[in-house]
XYZ file of C-alpha atoms in Angstrom:
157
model
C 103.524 -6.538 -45.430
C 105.210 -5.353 -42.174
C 108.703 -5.912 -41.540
C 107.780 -8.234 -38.930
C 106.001 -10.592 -40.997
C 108.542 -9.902 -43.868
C 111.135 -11.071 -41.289
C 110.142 -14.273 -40.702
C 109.996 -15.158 -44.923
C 113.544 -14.404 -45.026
C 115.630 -17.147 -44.064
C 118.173 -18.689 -46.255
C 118.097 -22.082 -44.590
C 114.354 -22.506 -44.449
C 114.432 -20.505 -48.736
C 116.810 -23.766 -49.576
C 114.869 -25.809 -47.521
C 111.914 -25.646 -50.035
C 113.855 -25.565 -53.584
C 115.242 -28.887 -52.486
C 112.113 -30.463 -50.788
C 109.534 -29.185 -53.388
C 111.391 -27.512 -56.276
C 111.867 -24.392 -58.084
C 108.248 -22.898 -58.261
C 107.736 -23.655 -54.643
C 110.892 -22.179 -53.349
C 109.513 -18.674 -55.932
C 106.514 -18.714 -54.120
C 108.161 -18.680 -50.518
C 110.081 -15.965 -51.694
C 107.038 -13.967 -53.003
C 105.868 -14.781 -49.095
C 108.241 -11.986 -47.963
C 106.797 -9.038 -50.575
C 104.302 -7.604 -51.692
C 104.702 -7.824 -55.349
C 102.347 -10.125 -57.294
C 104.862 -11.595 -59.308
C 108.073 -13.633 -58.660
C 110.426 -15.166 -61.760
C 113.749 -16.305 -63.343
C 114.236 -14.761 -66.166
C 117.033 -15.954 -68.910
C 118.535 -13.777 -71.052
C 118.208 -14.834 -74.664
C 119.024 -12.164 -77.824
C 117.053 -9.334 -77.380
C 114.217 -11.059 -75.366
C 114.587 -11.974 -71.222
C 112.630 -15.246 -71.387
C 110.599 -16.548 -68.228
C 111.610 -20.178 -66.993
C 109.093 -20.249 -64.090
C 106.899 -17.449 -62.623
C 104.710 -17.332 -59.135
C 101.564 -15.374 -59.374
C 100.496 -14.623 -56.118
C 96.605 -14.987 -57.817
C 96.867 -17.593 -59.889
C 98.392 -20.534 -59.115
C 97.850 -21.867 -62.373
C 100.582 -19.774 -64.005
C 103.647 -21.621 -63.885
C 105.633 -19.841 -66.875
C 105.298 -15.970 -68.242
C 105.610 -14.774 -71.636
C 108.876 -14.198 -73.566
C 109.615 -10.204 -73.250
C 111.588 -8.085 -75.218
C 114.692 -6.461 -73.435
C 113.015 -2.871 -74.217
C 110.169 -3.655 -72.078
C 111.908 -5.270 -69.253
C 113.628 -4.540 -65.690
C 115.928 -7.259 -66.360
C 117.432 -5.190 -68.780
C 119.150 -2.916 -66.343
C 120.329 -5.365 -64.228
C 121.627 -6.794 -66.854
C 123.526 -4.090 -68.255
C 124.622 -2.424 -64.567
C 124.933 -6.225 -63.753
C 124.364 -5.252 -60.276
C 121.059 -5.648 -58.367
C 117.794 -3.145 -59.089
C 114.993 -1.733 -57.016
C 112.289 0.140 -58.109
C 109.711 0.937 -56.173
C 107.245 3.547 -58.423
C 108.486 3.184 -61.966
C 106.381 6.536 -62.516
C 108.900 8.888 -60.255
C 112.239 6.812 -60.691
C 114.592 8.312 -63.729
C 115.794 4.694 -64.248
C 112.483 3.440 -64.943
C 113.024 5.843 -68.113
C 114.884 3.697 -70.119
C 112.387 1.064 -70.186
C 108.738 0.957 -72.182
C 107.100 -1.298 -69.597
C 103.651 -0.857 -67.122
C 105.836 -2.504 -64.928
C 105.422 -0.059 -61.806
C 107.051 -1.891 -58.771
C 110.097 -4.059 -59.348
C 113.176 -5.751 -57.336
C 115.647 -7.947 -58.924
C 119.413 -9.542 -59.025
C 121.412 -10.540 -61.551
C 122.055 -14.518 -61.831
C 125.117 -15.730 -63.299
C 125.916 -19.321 -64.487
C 129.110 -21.914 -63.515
C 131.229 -19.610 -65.533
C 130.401 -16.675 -63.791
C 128.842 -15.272 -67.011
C 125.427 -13.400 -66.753
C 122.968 -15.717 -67.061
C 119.425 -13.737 -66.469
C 117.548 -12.310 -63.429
C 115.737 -13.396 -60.492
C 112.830 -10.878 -59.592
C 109.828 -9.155 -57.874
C 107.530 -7.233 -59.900
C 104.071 -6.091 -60.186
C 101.753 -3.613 -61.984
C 100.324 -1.681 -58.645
C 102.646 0.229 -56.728
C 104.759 -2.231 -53.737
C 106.795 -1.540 -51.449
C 110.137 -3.880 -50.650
C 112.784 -4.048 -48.043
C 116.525 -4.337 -48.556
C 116.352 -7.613 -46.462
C 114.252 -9.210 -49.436
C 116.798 -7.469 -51.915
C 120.004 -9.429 -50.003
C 117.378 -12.786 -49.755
C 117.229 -12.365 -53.574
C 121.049 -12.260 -53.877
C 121.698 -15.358 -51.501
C 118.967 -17.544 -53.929
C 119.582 -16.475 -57.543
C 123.037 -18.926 -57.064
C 120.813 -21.978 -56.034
C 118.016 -21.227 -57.862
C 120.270 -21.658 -61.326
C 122.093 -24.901 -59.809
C 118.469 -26.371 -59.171
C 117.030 -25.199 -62.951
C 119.942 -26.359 -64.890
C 120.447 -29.878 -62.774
C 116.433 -30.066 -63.616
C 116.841 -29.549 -67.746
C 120.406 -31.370 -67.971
């Protein structure tokens, strides 16, 4: 995707605009509008495992919810433990990517923390194929992770 086109998916206003018209899975799937990774998520952190609430496939639309997946295997993992925000673009030439037995190859994600201010899980791009991402999407990520864990945990209160 061009920056141009990336441009106009990254509004704030228009992001929280869909979460509270059509809910969480919508609002994951404008925000998967501004990349070009397949996948979109929130991901809570649970033991050893970072658990999937709700996923956006860009080809299916009948996923709604990925599979449980152990901390070893996951992104998440280092933004969890850096508890700062991760991008990855080729998981095959990044030393990060190292510490981490996934075929994850492309990945972008932020840390979301709950009322306490305790880490919570991630928000996050990712795909299998090789993506590319811009650091506007990355700061979009940031601004949504807060009111993307207000709208999940009003939802299952």
């Amino acid at each position: 995707m061009d920056p141009a086109s990336t441009a106009k998916y990254s509004s704030l206003p228009a992001f929280t605009h869909v979460l509270h018209q059509h809910g969480v899975y919508a609002a994951l799937g404008y925000l998967n509008r501004g990349t070009t990774h397949r996948y979109t998520g929130v991901f809570r952190f649970a033991g050893q495992h970072s658990r999937n609430l709700v996923l956006f496939d860009r080809y299916d639309a009948q996923v709604r919810q990925g599979a449980q997946v152990p901390l070893a295997e996951a992104f998440c993992a280092l933004v969890g433990r850096q508890r700062e925000s991760l991008q990855i673009l080729n998981a095959l030439a990044d030393p990060r990517a190292q510490q981490i037995n996934t075929l994850v190859t492309s990945y972008c994600g932020v840390p979301i923390y709950d009322a306490q201010g305790q880490l919570y899980g991630t928000l996050c791009h990712y795909d299998f194929s090789l993506c590319q991402e811009s650091p506007l999407n990355l700061q979009l990520l940031e601004a949504a992770a807060p009111l993307l864990y207000a709208a999940l945990t009003t939802s299952h209160s």
